[in-house]
Each structure stands twice: as C-alpha cells, then as structure tokens.
mmCIF file of C-alpha atoms in Angstrom:
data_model
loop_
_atom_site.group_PDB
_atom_site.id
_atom_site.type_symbol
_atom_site.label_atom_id
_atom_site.label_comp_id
_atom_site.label_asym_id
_atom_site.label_seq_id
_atom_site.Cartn_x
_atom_site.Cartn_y
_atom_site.Cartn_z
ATOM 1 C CA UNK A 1 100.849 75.417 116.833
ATOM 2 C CA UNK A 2 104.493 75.507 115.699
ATOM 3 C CA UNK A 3 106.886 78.086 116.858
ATOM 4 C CA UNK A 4 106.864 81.266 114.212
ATOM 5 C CA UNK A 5 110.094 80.730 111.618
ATOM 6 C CA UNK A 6 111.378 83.501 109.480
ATOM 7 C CA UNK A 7 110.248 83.251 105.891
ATOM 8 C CA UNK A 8 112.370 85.062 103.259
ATOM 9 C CA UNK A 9 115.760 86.895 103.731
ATOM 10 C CA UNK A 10 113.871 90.330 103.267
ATOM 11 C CA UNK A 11 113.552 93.086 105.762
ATOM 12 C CA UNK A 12 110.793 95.530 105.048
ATOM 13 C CA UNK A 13 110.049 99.086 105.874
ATOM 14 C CA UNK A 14 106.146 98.583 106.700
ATOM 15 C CA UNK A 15 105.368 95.259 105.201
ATOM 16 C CA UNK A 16 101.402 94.737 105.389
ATOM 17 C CA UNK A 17 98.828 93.505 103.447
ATOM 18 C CA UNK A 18 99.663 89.874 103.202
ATOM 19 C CA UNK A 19 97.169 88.123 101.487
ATOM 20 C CA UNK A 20 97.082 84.147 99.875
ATOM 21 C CA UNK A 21 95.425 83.235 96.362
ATOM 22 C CA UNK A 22 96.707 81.644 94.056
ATOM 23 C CA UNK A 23 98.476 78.853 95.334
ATOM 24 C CA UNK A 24 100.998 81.917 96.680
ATOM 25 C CA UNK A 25 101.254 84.931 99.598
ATOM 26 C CA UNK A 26 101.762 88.439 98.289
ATOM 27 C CA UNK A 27 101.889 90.983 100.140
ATOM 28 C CA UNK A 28 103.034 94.955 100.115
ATOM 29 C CA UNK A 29 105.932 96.897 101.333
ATOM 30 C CA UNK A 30 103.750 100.442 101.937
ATOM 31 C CA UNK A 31 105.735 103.229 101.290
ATOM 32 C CA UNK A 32 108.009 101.613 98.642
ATOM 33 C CA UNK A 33 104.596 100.981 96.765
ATOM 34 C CA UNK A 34 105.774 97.539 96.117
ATOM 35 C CA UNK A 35 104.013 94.265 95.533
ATOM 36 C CA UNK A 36 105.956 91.022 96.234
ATOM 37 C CA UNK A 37 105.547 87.619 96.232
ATOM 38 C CA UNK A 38 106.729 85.259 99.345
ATOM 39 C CA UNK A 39 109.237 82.518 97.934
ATOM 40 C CA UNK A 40 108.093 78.895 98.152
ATOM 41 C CA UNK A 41 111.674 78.599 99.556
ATOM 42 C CA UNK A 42 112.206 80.348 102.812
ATOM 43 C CA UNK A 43 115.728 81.099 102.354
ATOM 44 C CA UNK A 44 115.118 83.088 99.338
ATOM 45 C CA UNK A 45 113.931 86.378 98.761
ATOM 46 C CA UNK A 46 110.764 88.106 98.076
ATOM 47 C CA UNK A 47 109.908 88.125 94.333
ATOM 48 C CA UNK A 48 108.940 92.008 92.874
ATOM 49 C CA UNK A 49 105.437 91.758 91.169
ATOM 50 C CA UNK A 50 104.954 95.435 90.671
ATOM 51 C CA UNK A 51 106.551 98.802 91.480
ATOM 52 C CA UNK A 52 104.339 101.688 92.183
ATOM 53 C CA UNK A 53 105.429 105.593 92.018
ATOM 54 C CA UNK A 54 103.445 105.873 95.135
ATOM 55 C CA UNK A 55 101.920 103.717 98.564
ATOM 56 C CA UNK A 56 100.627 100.845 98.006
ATOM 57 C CA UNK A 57 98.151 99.377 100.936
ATOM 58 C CA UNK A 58 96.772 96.037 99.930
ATOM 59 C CA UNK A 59 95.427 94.218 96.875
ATOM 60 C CA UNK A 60 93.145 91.470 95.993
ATOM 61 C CA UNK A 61 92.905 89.542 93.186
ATOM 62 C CA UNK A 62 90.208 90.247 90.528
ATOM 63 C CA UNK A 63 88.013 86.881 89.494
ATOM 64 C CA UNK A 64 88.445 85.725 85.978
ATOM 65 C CA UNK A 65 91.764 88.280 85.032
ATOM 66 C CA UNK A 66 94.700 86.466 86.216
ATOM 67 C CA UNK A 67 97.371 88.913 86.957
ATOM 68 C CA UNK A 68 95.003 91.571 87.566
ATOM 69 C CA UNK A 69 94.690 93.834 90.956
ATOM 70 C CA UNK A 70 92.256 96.045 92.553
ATOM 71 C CA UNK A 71 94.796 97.895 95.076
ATOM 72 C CA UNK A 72 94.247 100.511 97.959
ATOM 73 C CA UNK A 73 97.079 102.812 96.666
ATOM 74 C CA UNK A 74 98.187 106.279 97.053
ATOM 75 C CA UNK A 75 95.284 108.449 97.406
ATOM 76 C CA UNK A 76 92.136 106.286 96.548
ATOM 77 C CA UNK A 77 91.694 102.566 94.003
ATOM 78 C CA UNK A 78 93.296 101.713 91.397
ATOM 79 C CA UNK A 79 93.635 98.487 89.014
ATOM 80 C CA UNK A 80 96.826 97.254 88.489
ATOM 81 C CA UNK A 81 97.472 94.948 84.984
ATOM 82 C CA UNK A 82 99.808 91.944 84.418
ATOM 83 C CA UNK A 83 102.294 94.488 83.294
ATOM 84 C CA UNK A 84 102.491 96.670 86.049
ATOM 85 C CA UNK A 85 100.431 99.339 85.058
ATOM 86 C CA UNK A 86 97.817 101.809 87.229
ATOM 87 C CA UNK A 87 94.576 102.812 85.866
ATOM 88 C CA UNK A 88 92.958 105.079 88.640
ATOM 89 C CA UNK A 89 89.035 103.571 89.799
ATOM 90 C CA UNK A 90 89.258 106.593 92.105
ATOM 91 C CA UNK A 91 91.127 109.006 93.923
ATOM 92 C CA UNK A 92 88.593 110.337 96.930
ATOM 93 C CA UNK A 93 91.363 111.444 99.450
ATOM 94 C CA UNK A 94 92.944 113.537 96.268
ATOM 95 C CA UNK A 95 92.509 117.209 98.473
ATOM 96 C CA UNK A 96 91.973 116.503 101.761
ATOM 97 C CA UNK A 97 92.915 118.831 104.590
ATOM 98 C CA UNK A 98 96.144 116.997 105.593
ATOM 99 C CA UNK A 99 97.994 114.639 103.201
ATOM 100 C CA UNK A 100 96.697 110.995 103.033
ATOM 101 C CA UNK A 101 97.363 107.964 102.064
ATOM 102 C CA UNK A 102 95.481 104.663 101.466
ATOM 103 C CA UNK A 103 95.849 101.702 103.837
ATOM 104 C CA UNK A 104 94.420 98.448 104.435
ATOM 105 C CA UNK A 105 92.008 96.686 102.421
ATOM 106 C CA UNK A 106 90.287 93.344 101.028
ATOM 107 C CA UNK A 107 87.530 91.483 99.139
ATOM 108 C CA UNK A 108 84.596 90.344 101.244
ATOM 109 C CA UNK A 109 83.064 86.939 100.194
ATOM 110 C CA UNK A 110 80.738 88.793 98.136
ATOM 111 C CA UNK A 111 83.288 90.356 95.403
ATOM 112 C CA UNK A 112 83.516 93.938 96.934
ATOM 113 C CA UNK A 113 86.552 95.875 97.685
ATOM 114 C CA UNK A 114 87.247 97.534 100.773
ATOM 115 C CA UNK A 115 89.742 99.991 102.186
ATOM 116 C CA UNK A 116 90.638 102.633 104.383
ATOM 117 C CA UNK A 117 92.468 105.872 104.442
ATOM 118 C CA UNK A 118 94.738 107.693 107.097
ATOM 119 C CA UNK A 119 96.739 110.739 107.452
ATOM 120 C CA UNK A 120 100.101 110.425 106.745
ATOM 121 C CA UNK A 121 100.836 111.856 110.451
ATOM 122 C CA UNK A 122 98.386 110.212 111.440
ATOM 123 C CA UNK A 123 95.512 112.969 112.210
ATOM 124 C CA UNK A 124 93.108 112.357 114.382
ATOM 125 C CA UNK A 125 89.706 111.038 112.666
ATOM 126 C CA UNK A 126 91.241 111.846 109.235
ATOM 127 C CA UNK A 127 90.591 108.867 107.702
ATOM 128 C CA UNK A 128 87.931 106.547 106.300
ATOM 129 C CA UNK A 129 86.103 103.304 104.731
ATOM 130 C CA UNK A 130 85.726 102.943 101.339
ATOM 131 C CA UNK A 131 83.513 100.482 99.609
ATOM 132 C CA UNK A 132 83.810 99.559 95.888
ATOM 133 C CA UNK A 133 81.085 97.850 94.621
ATOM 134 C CA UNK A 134 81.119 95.164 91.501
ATOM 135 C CA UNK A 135 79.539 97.619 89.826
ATOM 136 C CA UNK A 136 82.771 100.205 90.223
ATOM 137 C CA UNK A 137 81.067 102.597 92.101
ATOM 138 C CA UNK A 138 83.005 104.169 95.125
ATOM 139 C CA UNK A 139 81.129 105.345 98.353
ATOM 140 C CA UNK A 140 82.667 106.395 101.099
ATOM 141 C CA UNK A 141 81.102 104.027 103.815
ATOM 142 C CA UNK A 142 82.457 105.336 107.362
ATOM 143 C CA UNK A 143 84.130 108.677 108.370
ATOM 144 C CA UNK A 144 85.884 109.968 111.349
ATOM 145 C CA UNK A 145 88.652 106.578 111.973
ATOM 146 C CA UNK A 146 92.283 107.557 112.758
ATOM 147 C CA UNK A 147 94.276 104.375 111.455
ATOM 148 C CA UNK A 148 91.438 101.937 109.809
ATOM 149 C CA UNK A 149 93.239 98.423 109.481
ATOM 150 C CA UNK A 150 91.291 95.382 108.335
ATOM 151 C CA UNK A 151 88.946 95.275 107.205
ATOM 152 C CA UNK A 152 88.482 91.091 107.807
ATOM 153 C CA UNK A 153 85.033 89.060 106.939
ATOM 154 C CA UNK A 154 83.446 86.161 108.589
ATOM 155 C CA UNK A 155 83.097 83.255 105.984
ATOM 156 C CA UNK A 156 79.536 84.515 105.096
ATOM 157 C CA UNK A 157 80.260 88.041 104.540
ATOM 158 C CA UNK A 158 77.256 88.899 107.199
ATOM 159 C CA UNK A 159 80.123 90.554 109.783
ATOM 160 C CA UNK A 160 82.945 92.721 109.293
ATOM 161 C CA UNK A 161 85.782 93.294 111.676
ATOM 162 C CA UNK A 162 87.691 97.169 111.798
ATOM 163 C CA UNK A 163 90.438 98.050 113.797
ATOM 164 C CA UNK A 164 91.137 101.868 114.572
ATOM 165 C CA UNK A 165 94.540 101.143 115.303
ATOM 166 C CA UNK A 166 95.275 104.678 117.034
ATOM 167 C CA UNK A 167 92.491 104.111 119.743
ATOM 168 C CA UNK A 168 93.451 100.053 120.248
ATOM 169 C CA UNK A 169 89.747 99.242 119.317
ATOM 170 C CA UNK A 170 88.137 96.971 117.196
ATOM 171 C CA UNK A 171 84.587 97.073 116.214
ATOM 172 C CA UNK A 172 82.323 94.756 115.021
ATOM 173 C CA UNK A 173 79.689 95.345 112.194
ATOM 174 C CA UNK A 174 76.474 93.795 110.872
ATOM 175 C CA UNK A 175 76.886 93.379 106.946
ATOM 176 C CA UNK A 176 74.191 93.458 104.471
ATOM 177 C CA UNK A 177 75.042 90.604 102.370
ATOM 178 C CA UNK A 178 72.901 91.939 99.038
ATOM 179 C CA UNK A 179 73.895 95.573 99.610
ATOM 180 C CA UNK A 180 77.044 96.031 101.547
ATOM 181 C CA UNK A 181 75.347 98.155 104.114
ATOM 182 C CA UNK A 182 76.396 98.446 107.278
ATOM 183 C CA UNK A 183 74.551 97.908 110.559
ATOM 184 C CA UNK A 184 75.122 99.413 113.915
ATOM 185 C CA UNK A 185 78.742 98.827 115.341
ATOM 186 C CA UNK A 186 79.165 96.887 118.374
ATOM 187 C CA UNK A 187 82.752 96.970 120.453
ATOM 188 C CA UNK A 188 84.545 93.648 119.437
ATOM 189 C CA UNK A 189 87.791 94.155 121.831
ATOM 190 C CA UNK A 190 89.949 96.706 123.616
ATOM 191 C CA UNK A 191 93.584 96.182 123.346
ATOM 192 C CA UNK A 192 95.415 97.102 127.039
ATOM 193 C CA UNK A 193 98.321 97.623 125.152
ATOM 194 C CA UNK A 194 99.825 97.897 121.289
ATOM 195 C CA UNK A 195 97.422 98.246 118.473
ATOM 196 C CA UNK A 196 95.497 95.862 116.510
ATOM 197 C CA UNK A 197 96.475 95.917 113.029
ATOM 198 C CA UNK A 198 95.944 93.370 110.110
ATOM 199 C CA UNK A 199 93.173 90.815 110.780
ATOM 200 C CA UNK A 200 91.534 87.719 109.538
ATOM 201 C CA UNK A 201 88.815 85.736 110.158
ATOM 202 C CA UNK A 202 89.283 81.978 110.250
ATOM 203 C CA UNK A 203 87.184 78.533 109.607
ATOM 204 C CA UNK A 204 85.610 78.616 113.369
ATOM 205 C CA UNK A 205 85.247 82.474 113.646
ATOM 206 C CA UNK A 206 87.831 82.876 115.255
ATOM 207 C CA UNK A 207 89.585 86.762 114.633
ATOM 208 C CA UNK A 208 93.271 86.867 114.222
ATOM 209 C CA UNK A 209 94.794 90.349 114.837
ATOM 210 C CA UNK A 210 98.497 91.576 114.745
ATOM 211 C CA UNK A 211 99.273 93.786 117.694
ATOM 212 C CA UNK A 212 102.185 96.730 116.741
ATOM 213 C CA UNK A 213 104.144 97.547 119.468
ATOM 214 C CA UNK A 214 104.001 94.302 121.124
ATOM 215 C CA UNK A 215 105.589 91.888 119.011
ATOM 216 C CA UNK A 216 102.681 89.254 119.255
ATOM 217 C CA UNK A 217 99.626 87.951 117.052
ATOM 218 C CA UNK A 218 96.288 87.582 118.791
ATOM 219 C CA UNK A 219 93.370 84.954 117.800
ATOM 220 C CA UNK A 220 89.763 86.165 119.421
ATOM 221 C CA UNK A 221 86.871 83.818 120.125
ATOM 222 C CA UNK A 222 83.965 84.809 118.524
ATOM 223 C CA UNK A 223 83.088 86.334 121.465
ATOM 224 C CA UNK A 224 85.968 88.419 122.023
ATOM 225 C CA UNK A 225 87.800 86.586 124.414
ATOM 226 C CA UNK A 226 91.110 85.753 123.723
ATOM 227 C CA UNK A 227 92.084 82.361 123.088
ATOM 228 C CA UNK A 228 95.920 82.516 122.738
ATOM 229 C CA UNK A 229 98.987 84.738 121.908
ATOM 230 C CA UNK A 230 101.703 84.265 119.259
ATOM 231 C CA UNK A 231 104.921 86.142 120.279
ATOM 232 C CA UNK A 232 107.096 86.672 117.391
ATOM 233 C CA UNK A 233 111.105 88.233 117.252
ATOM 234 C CA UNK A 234 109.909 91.418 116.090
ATOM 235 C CA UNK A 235 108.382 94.606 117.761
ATOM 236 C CA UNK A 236 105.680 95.954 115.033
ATOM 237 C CA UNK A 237 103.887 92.663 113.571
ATOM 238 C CA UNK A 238 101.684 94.083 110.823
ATOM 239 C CA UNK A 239 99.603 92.032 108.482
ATOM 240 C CA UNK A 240 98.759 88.726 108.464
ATOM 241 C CA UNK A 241 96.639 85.773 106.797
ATOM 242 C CA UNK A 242 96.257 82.194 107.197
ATOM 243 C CA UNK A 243 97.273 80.363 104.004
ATOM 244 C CA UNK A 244 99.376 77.471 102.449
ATOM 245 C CA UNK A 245 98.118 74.574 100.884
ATOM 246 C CA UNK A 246 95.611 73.471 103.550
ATOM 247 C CA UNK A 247 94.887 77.217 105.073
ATOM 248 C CA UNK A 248 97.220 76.391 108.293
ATOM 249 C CA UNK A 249 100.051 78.382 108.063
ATOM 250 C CA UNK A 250 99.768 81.430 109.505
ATOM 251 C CA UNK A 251 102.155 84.211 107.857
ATOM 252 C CA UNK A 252 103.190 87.464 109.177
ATOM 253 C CA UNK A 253 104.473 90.727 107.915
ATOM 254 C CA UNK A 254 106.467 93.293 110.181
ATOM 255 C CA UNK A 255 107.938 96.452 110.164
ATOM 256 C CA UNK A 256 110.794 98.862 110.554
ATOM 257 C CA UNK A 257 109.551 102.006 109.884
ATOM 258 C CA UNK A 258 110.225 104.079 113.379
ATOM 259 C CA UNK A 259 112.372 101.966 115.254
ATOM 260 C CA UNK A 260 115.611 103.620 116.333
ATOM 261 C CA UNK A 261 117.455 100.223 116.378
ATOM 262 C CA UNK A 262 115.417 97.854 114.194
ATOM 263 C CA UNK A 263 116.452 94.169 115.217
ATOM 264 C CA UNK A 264 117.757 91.371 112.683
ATOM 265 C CA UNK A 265 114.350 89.999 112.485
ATOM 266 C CA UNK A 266 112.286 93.828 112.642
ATOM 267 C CA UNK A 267 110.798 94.111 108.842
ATOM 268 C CA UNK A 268 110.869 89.822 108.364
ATOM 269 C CA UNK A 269 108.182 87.618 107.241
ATOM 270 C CA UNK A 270 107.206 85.062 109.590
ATOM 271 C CA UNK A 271 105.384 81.613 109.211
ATOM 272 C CA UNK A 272 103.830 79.030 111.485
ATOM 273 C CA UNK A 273 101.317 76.039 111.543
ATOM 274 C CA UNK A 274 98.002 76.319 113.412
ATOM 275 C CA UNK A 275 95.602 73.852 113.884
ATOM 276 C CA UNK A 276 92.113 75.964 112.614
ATOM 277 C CA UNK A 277 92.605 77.172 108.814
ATOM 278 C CA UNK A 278 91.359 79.740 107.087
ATOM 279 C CA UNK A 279 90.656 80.589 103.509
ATOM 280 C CA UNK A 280 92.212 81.858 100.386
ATOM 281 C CA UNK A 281 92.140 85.443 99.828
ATOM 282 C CA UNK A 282 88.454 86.647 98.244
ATOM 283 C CA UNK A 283 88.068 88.202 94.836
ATOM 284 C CA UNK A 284 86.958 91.196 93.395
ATOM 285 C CA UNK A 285 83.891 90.072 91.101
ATOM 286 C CA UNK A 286 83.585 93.075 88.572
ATOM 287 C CA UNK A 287 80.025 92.973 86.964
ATOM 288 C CA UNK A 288 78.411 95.620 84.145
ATOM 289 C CA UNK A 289 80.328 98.572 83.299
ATOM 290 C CA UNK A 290 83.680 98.035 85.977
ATOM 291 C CA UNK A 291 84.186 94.417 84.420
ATOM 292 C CA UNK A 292 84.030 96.032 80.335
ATOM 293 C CA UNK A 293 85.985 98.974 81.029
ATOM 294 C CA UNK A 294 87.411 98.952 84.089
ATOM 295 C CA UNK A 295 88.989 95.527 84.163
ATOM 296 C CA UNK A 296 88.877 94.992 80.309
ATOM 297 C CA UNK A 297 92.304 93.551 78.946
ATOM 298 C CA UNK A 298 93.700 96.504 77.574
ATOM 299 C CA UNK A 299 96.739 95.170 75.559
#
C-alpha cells in the first residue's frame, strides 16, 4: 500500500463517519453537526452539504431519493432532504439519565440502518444499538455499551462487527439476514492499547479498524489476527472506509477534540491505496409506510 497523504486543507474537531457512494466520500464533523463532502482535489477544502443545530454521527444514503439521508443525529434518527432539512424518525435517547448523543452508524447490505448512542461524558454502559428497519420501525437492539462505534457488515450481511471503544473490544455477531436479529456475540479482538473506532469490512473479510490514541489504522484477518498497521501523522484516527473509483483507497478521518496541542495534521483527512477493495457505502431501502411518508419528497 501507498504511504497515507493528507486529503483536503480542513482540520476537524471529531471528524467520523466517512462513508463513499456516489462516486464521492462524505463524511461528518460530530459536534458541529456538519455533513461535508471530500474534494476530488486534495488541495481543496471540504464542501458543506448540510448544517445541523445539533450532532451529527453518520449517514447513509437512502436508495432511489438522491440527496436524501437517514442520519444518527442528536438524540435518536432522523431524515435529512436535499435541502437540508430534519424530519425526526425517532428520538429514543430524548430523557435518558445522563445527556446523550448519537454516534456511529450505517446501512447493512440488507437496507437497514444502524446506530449507536453514548453519553456525552461518556458513562459507563450508557449507551446502545439501534436498528431501523425498512419498514421505519426503531428497536433498540443491544443495551449496556459505553462508546458503540461501527457498526461494519461482511459483504453478505450474515456478521456484524461492534466496537465498545471505552473497553478496547470488538465483538463479533451472527446476523439474521431476513430479520436483523442478532445471534450470540463472540470476542473478535482486544486492543493492548488505543481504542478501536470506525470500521469496515472489505472484499476478503478482512476488518479495518481506526485505533484513537494511537495514530494508526488496523486491518484484521477474518480470524482476528492482525495482518498489518497503517501509522498515520495524527494521534486520534477516527472513521474510515475504503472507496474511490475501484474501492482501493482507503480514507481516514481524525480528530482534535481533547488534545492540548493538536498537531498540523490532528483533525486532517487522510488517503492511501491498498491492494484489497471494498465496497460503496450500503443504502437504506425504505419499504411500506417509511418509504410514503417517511422518505416521501416533500417539496
């Protein structure tokens, strides 16, 4: 693989989410609630898609409505329109014991949404997994997770991959392809040190991971031994995917957020070739009732 290059002038506070589809990477700046687009030209700057009044986790693209989100977003799901605008799907962590906010989240292969929830302080087992169905029903999947990140899919959609960030775990779960059920868990990896944070899944099986704190990107055999180590110039790598126009560029967000002395590079973008691709960011496949009212062009 290539050495990692910077890609953008940007810096961002907690840049995550990075996802390809499209023919583009987008990605979100967390606590800024922004959604931006990664230049074609690396020595330009991130293009704004949409400004929320609140955090904005992750997004992926619904099938069919170009322009149109489904978002992990301040305290629950939300779509987001060509224009910018919020309609809530739900709002489960709206009351919890300790403030929260959304996280992670993505499409499996199947067209369902998922995404987790933390504590804002980060609160022991405060957070959780949400599943959204195609149908636009919400259930609250797993319970008990300090910092959920992921979650990322084998090809099939038959195994999920969570990190709990805050415990440097990441678990491994069977996936009932018709129902979105989940099996028992199985340990996937231990981290000795940072914390696994975005993930995804590439053409062999293989299980990309950012590590915060460390300033690297791991890639996990199927297995869950590691095959190699990507050290990057900043401390907290973040989110990742593997996109471009074959699937073999490998892009990374970072972050600022808690450094005393961020670095020039602490916040960038980052970009390098692999040889194993992966594939374009899933869709959310609204069906029924979410696809006519939930997703229905409302201009």
């Amino acid at each position: 693989m290539t050495t990692p290059t910077v890609h953008g002038t940007d810096r961002l506070e907690l840049g995550e989410g990075i996802r390809w589809t499209d023919g583009r990477a987008v990605l979100t700046d967390i606590l800024s609630g922004r959604l931006l687009s990664a230049p074609d030209d690396p020595a330009a700057s991130l293009g704004l898609i949409a400004r929320l009044p609140f955090p904005l986790g992750a997004v992926a693209p619904v099938e069919g409505r170009p322009g149109r989100w489904i978002a992990a977003a301040g305290t629950g799901i939300c779509r987001i329109d060509d224009a910018g605008r919020v309609e809530w799907i739900a709002r489960p962590e709206d009351g919890a014991p300790v403030p929260m906010r959304m996280n992670d989240g993505v499409a499996d292969p199947h067209g369902r949404f998922w995404a987790g929830s933390m504590a804002y302080e980060a609160t022991e087992d405060a957070g959780s997994l949400y599943r959204v169905d195609r149908d636009g029903r919400v259930t609250r999947v797993l319970r008990d997770i300090t910092v959920p990140n992921g979650p990322a899919f084998t090809a099939d959609g038959t195994v999920m991959y969570l990190a709990d960030s805050a415990r440097g775990i990441i678990r491994r779960y069977p996936v009932d392809p018709d129902t979105g059920d989940l099996g028992e868990p199985g340990l996937f990896v231990t981290l000795g040190s940072g914390s696994p944070d975005g993930m995804t899944a590439d053409a062999e099986g293989g299980l990309w991971t950012a590590v915060w704190g460390t300033g690297q990107v791991h890639r996990y055999h199927p297995d869950g031994t590691l095959d190699r180590v990507v050290e990057l110039a900043a401390v907290q790598p973040a989110g990742l995917c593997l996109g471009g126009p074959d699937g073999r560029t490998l892009l990374v967000t970072s972050a600022r957020i808690g450094l005393p002395e961020p670095g020039p590079l602490d916040g960038a973008v980052f970009a390098a070739r692999v040889d194993i691709p992966g594939a374009p960011a899933a869709s959310y496949r609204p069906v029924g009732t979410a696809d006519a009212t939930i997703f229905a062009d409302t201009r």
